[in-house]
Short mmCIF file of C-alpha atoms and ligand atoms in Angstrom, two decimals:
data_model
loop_
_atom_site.label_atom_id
_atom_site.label_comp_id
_atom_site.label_asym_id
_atom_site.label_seq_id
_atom_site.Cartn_x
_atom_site.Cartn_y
_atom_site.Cartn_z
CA UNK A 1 -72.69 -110.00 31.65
CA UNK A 2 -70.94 -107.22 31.78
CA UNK A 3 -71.66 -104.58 27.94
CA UNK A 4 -70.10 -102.37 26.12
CA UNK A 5 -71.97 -100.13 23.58
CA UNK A 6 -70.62 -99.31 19.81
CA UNK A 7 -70.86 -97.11 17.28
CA UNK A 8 -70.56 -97.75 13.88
CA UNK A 9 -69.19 -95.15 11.47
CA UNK A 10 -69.83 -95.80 8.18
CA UNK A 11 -72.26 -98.86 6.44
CA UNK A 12 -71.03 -100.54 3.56
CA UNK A 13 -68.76 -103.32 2.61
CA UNK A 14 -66.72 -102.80 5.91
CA UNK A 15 -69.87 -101.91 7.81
CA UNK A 16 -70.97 -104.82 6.99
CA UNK A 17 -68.03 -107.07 7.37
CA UNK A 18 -67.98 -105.08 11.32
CA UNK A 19 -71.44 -105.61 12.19
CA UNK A 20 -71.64 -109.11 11.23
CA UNK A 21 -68.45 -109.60 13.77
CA UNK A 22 -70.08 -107.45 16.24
CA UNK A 23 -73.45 -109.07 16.23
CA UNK A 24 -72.10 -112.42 16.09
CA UNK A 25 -68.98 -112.85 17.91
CA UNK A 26 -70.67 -113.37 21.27
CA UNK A 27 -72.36 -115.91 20.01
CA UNK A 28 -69.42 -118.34 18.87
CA UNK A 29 -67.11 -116.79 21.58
CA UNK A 30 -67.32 -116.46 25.28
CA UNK A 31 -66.74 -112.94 26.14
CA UNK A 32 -66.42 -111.06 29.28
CA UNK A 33 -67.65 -107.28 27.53
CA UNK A 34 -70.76 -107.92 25.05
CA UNK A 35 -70.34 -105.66 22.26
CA UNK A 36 -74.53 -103.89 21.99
CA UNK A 37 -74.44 -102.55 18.10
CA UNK A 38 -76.36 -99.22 19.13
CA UNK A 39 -76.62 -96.65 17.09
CA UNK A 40 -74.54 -97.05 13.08
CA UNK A 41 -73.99 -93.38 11.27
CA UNK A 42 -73.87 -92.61 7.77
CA UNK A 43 -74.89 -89.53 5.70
CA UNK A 44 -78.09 -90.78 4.18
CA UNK A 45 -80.69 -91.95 6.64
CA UNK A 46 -82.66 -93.67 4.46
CA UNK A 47 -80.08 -95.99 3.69
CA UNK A 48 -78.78 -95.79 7.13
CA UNK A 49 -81.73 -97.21 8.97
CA UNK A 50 -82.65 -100.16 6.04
CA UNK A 51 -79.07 -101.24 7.39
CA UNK A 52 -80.29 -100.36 10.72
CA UNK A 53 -83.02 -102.87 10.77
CA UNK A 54 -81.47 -105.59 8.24
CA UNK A 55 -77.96 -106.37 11.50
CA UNK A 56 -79.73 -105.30 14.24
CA UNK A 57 -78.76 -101.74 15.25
CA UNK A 58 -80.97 -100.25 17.89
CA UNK A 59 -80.59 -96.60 16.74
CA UNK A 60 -79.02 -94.39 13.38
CA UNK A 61 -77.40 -91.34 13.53
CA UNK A 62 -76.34 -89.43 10.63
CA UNK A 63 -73.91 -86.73 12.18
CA UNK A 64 -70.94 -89.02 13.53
CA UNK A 65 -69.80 -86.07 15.85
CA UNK A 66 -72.94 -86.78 17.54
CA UNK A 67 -72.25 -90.74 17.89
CA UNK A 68 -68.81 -89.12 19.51
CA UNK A 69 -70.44 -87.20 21.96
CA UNK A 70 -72.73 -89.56 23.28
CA UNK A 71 -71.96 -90.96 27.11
CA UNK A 72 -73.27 -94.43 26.42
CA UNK A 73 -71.22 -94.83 23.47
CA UNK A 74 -67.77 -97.11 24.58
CA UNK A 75 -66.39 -98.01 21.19
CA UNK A 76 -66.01 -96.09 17.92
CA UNK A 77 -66.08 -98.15 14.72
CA UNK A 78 -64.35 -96.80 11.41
CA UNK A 79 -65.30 -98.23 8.86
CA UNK A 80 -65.38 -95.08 6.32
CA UNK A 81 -62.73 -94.36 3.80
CA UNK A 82 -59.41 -93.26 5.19
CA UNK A 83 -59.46 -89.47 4.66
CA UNK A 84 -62.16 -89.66 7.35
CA UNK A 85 -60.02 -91.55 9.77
CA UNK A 86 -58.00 -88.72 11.17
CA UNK A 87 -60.80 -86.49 12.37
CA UNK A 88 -63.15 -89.31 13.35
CA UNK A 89 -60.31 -91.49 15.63
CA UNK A 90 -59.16 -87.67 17.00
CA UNK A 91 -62.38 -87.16 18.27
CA UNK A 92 -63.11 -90.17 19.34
CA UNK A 93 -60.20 -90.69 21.48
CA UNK A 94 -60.57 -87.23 22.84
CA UNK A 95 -64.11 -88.16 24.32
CA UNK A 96 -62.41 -91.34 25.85
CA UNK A 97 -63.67 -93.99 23.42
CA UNK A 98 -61.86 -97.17 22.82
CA UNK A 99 -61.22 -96.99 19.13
CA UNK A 100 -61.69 -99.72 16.09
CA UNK A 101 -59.92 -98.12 12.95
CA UNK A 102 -60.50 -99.81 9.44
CA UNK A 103 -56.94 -99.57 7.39
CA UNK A 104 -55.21 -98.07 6.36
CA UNK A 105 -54.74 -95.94 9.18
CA UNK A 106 -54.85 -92.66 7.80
CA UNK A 107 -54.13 -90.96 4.81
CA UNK A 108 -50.02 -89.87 5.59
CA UNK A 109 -47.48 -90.60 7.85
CA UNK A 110 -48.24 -86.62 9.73
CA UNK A 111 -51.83 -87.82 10.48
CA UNK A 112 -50.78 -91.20 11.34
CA UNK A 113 -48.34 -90.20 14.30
CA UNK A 114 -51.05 -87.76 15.67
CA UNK A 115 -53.52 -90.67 15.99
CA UNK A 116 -50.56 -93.21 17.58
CA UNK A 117 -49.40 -90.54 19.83
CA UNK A 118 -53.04 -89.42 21.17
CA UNK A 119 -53.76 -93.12 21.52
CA UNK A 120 -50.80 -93.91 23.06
CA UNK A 121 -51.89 -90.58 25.57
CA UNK A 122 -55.55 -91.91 25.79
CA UNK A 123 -54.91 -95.23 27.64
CA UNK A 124 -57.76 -96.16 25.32
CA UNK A 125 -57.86 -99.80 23.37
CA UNK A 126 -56.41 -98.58 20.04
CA UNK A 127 -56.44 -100.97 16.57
CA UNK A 128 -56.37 -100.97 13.08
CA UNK A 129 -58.17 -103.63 11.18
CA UNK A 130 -55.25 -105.72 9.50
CA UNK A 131 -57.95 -108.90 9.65
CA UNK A 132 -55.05 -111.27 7.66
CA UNK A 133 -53.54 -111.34 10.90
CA UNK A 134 -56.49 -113.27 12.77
CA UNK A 135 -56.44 -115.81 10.04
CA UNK A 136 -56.02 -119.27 11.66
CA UNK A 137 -53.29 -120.00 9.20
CA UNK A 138 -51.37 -117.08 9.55
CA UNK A 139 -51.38 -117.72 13.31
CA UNK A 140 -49.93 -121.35 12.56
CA UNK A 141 -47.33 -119.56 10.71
CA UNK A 142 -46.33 -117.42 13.22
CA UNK A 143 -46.55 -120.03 15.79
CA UNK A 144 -44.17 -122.05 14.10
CA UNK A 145 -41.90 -119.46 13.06
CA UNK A 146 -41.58 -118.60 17.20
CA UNK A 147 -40.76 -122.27 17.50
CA UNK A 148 -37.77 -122.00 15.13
CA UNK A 149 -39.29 -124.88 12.70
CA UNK A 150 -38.10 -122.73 9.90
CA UNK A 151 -34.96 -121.63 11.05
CA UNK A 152 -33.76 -118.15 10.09
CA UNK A 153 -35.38 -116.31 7.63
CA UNK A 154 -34.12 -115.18 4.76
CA UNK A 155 -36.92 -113.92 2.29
CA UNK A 156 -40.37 -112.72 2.26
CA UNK A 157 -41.91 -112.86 -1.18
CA UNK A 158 -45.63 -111.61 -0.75
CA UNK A 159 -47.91 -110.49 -3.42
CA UNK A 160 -51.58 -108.64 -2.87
CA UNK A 161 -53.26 -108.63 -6.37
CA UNK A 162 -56.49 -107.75 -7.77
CA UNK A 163 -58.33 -106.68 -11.31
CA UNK A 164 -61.08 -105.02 -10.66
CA UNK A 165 -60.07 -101.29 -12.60
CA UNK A 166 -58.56 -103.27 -15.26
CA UNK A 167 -61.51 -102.44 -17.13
CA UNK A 168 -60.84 -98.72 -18.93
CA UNK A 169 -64.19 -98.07 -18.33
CA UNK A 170 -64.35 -98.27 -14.25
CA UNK A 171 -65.16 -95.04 -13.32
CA UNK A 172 -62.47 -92.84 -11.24
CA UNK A 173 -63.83 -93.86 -7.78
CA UNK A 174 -62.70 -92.61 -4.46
CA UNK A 175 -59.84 -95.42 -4.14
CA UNK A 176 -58.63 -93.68 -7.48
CA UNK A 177 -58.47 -90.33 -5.63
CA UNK A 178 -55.48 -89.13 -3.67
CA UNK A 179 -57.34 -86.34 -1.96
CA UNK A 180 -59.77 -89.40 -0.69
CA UNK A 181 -57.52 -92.56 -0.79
CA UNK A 182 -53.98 -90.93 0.22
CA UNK A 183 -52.70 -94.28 -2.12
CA UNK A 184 -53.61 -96.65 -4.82
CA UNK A 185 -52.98 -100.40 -4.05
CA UNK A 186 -49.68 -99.58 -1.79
CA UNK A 187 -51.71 -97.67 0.95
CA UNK A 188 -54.85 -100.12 0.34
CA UNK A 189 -53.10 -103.75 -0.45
CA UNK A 190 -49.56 -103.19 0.64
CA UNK A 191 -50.55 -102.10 3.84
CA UNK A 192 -52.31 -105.82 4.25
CA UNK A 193 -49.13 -107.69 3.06
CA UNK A 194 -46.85 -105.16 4.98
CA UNK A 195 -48.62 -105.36 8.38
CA UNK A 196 -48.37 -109.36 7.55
CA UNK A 197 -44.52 -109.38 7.25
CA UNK A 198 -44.00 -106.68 10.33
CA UNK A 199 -45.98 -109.66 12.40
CA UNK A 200 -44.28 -112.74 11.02
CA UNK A 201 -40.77 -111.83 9.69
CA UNK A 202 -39.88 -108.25 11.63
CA UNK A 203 -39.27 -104.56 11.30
CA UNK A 204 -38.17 -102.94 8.01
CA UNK A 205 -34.90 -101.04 7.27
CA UNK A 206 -34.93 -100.06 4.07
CA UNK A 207 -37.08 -99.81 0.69
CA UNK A 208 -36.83 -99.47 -2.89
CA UNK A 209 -40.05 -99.23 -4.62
CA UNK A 210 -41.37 -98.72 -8.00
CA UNK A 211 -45.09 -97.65 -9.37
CA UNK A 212 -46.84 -97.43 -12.49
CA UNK A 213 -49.85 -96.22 -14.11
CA UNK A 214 -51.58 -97.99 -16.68
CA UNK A 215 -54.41 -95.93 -16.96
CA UNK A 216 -54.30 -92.00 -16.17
CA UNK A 217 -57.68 -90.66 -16.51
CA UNK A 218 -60.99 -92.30 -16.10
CA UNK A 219 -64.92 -91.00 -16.58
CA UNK A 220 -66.38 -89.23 -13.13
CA UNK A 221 -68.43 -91.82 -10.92
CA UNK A 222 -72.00 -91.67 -9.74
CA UNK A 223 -70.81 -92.05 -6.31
CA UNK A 224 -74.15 -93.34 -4.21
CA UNK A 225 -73.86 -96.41 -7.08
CA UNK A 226 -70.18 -96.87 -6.66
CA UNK A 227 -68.41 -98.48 -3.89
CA UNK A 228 -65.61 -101.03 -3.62
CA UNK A 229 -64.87 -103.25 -6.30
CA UNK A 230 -67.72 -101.46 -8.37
CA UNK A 231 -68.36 -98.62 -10.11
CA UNK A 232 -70.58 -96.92 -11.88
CA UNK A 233 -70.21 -93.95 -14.75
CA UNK A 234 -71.96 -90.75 -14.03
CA UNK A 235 -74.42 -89.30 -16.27
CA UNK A 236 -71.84 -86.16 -17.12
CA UNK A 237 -69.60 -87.77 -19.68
CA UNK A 238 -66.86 -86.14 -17.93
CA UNK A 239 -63.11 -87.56 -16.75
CA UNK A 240 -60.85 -87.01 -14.26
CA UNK A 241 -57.39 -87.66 -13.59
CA UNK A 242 -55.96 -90.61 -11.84
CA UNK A 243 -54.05 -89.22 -9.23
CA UNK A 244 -53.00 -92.78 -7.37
CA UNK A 245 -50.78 -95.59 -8.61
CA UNK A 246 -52.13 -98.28 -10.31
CA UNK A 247 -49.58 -100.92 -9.30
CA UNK A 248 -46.56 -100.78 -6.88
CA UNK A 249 -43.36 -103.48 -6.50
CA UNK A 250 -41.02 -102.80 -3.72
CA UNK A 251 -38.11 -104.33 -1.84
CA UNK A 252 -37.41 -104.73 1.46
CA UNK A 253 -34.72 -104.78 3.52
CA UNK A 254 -36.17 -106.17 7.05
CA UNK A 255 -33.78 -104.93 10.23
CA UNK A 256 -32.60 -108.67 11.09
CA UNK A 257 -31.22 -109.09 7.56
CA UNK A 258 -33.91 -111.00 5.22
CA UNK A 259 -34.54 -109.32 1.88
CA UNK A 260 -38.65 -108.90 1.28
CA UNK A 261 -40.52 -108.13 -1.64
CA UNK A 262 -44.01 -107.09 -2.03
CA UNK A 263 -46.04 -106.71 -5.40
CA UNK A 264 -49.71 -105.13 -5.65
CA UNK A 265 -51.61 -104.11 -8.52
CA UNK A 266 -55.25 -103.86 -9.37
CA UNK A 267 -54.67 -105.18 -12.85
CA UNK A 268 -54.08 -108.78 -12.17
CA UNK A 269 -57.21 -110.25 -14.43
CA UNK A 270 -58.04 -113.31 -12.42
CA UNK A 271 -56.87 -112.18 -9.24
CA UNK A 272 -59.87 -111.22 -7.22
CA UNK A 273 -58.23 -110.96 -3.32
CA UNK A 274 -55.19 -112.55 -4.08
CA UNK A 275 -53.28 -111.93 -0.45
CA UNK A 276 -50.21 -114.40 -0.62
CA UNK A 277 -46.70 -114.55 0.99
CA UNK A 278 -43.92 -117.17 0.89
CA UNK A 279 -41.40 -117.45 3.62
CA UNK A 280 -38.03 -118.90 3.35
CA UNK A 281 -35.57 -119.88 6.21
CA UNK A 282 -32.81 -121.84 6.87
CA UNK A 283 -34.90 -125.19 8.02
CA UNK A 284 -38.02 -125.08 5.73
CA UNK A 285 -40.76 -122.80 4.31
CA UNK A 286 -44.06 -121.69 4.79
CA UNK A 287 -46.33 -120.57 2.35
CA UNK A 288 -50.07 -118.70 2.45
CA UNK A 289 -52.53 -117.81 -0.05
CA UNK A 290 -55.84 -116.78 1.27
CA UNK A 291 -57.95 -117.99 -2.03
CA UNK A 292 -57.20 -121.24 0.37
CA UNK A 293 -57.01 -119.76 3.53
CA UNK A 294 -57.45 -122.23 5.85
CA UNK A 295 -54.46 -124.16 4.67
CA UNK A 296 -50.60 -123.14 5.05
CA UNK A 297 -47.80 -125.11 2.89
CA UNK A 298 -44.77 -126.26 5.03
CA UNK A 299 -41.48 -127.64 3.57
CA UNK A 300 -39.51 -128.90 6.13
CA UNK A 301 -35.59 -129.65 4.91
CA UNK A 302 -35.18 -132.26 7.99
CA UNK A 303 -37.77 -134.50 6.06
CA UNK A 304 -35.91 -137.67 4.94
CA UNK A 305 -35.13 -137.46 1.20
CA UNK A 306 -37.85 -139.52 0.15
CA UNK A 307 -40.67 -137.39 1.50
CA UNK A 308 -39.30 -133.76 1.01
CA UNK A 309 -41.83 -131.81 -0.83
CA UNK A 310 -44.11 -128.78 0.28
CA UNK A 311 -47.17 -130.45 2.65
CA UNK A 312 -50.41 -128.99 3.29
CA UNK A 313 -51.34 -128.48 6.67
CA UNK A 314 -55.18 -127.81 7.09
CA UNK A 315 -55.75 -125.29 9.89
CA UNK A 316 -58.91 -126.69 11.30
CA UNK A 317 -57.71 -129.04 14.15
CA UNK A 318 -59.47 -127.94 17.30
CA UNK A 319 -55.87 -127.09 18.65
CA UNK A 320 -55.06 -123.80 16.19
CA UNK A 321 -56.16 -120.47 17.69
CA UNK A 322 -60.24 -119.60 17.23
CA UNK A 323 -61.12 -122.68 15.74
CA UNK A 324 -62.51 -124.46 18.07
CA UNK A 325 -65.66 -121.87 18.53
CA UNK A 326 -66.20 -122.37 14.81
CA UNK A 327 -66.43 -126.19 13.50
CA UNK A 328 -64.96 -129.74 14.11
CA UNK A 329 -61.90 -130.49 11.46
CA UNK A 330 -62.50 -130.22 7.78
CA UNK A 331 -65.19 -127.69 8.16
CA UNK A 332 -63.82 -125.00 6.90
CA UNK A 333 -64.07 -120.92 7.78
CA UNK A 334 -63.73 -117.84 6.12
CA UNK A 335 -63.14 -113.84 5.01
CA UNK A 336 -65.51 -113.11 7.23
CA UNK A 337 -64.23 -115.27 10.48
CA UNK A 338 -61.16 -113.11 10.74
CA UNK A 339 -63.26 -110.10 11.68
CA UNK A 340 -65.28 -112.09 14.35
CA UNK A 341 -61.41 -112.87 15.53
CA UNK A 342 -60.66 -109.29 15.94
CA UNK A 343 -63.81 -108.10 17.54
CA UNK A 344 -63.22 -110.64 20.07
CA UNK A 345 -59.42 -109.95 20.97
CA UNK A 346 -60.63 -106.03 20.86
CA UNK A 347 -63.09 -106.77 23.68
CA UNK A 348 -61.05 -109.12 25.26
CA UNK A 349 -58.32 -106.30 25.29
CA UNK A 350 -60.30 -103.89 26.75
CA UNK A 351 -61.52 -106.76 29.23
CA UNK A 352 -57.97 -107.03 30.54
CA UNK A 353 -56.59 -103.52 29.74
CA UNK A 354 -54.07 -104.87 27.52
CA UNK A 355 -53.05 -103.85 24.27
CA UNK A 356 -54.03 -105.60 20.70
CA UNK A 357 -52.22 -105.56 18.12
CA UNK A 358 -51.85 -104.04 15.01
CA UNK A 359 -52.65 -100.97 17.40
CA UNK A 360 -52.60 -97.47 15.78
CA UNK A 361 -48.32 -97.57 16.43
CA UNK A 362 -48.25 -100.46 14.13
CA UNK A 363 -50.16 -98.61 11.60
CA UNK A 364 -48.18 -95.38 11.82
CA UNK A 365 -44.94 -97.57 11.22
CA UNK A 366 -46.89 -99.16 8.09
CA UNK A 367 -47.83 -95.42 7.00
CA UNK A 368 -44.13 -94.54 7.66
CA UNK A 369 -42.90 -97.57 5.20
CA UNK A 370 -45.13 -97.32 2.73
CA UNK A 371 -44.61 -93.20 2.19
CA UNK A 372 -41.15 -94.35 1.97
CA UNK A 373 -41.93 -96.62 -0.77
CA UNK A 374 -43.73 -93.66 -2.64
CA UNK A 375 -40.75 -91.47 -2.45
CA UNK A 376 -38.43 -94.61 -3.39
CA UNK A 377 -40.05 -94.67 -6.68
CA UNK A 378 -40.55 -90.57 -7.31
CA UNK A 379 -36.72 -90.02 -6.42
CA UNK A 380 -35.88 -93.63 -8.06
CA UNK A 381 -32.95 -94.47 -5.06
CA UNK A 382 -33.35 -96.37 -1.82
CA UNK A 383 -34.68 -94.61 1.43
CA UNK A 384 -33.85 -96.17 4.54
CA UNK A 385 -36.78 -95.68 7.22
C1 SOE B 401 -60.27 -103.23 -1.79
O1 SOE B 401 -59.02 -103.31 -2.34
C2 SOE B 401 -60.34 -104.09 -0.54
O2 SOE B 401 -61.65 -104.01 -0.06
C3 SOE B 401 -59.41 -103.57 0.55
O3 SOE B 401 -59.72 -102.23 0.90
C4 SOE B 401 -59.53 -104.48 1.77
O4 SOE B 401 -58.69 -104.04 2.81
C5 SOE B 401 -59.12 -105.88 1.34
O5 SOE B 401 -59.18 -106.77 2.45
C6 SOE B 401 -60.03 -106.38 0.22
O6 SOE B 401 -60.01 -105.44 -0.88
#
């Protein structure tokens, strides 16, 4: 059995999320390359090695230009925020390392086409970690979108909402931070929903976009007790500015005609991950919402009167793409099965020196829409891409 050794940048939620995937894909999967989850980096080595020792990595590191520079390192995992992502996939592609990005790609559009252009250069397997895409039922859809079972499509209506900084007292963590995030919920949610429609409905002409902020300045963080989805105040008192939106609606125009829209805010009370599209065509609909993701509603108009209405197909049949390593019908999967999905088409890709896809091209063009959006709503007019 041919390996392939990895290292992980970076060790919390989407550390996590990775090494579970990397330690357990080979397991469900058949693979060609093993992934071997050698040596994970972050600054504190404390904390590094207790994650060390709780997934299985052999070794810690807490200099990540040093993971780089190692010769029995293949694969470079980035899973740190995304105003390390630049420097760390530059690097890594430089010293001839297959790359794993976490999304979004990179802070701007300027970094984003350095990264797609040296990784278009590097002959090196290059992606960025849209995981909705691996989803069984987002597969279906696409699947039966290729097959013309909903005809031509005229709208995308997608939606990415969440409520976890609708409480004034969340702290201003780095997601709130331009200098750190680049964006608010269109760099970190849009991004999902856009990457989504780019795979199912097509390429984007033109946006209008608008943005709001509901809250402008929040108390400082203690950052080592902060992370995603939680925060907690510093001991200061102090506050800082919000320098991201809070909440961004924009329109599409798609380049084979449909008309898209895409909402995402962080003060949706309710809404915890709430990652849902609706597509409409000519001969029928689909619709996804991944609080339910392993089913995807179909309305088909060449139903017979009597039983038109929106079914629900459960994606678990043996026959849908990945399930059949998981479970027999019924028994459902998971957030967490979409990033065992991608770690095995990564490997696989490398396997066969093929591309995968959403490579680091896909997430420039996602960069490149979703600036657009930005300026949309500071110069309040449409910007064609
Ligand atoms: C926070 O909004 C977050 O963790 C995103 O960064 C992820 O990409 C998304 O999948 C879940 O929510």
């Amino acid at each position: 059995m041919k390996t392939m050794n990895v290292g992980l940048i970076g060790y919390k939620f989407m550390g996590k999320a990775h090494s579970n995937a990397w330690r357990n894909s080979p397991l469900f999967f058949d693979m060609n390359i093993k992934p071997v989850m050698k040596v994970v980096c972050g600054r504190h080595a404390e904390a590094v090695q207790a994650f060390a020792d709780r997934w299985g990595w052999e070794e810690i590191e807490t200099d990540w230009k040093k993971v780089i520079a190692r010769d029995d390192i293949d694969i470079i995992d980035i899973s740190v925020p995304q105003h390390l992502h630049h420097t760390i996939a530059m690097e890594a592609l430089k010293a001839g390392k297959h790359v794993f990005c976490e999304k979004p790609l990179a802070m701007n559009l300027t970094q984003a086409k350095e990264m797609a252009a040296l990784a278009a250069k590097s002959g090196k397997v290059n992606y960025v970690n849209h995981n909705y895409r691996r989803c069984p039922a987002v597969q279906l859809a696409k699947q039966m979108i290729d097959e013309g079972k909903i005809g031509t499509i005229f709208h995308w209506r997608g939606a990415y909402l969440q409520d976890w900084i609708v409480d004034p007292d969340f702290p201003l963590t780095w997601h709130l931070q331009a200098d750190r995030a680049g964006m608010g919920p269109q760099g970190d949610l849009n991004s999902h929903s856009l990457d989504l429609a780019r795979f199912l409905i097509g390429d984007v002409a033109s946006v209008n976009c608008m943005t709001a902020n509901f809250i402008t300045e929040r108390v400082l963080p203690d950052e080592a007790a902060s992370g995603t989805f939680s925060g907690t105040a510093g001991d200061t008192g102090k506050k800082g500015k919000v320098t991201v939106e809070d909440a961004a609606f924009m329109t599409v125009r798609f380049k084979n005609g449909a008309l898209g829209s895409f909402e995402t805010t962080r003060f949706a009370p309710g809404r915890k991950n709430y990652n849902y599209f609706e597509i409409y065509g000519s001969k029928g609909s689909l619709v996804f919402n991944l609080e339910r993701m392993n089913e995807l509603q179909y309305f088909n108009r060449e139903d017979p009167d009597y039983q038109q209405g929106f079914k629900t197909i459960l994606v678990t049949e043996g026959v849908h793409k990945y399930i059949s390593a998981w479970w027999p019908a019924g028994h459902i999967i998971g957030y967490e099965h979409e990033f065992h999905h991608a770690v095995v088409d990564f490997m696989d890709a490398i396997d066969k020196g093929i591309d995968i896809r959403p490579n680091f091209e896909d997430g420039m063009k996602e960069l490149e829409i979703l600036e657009a959006g930005l300026k949309s709503a500071a110069e309040g007019r449409e910007i064609s891409i």
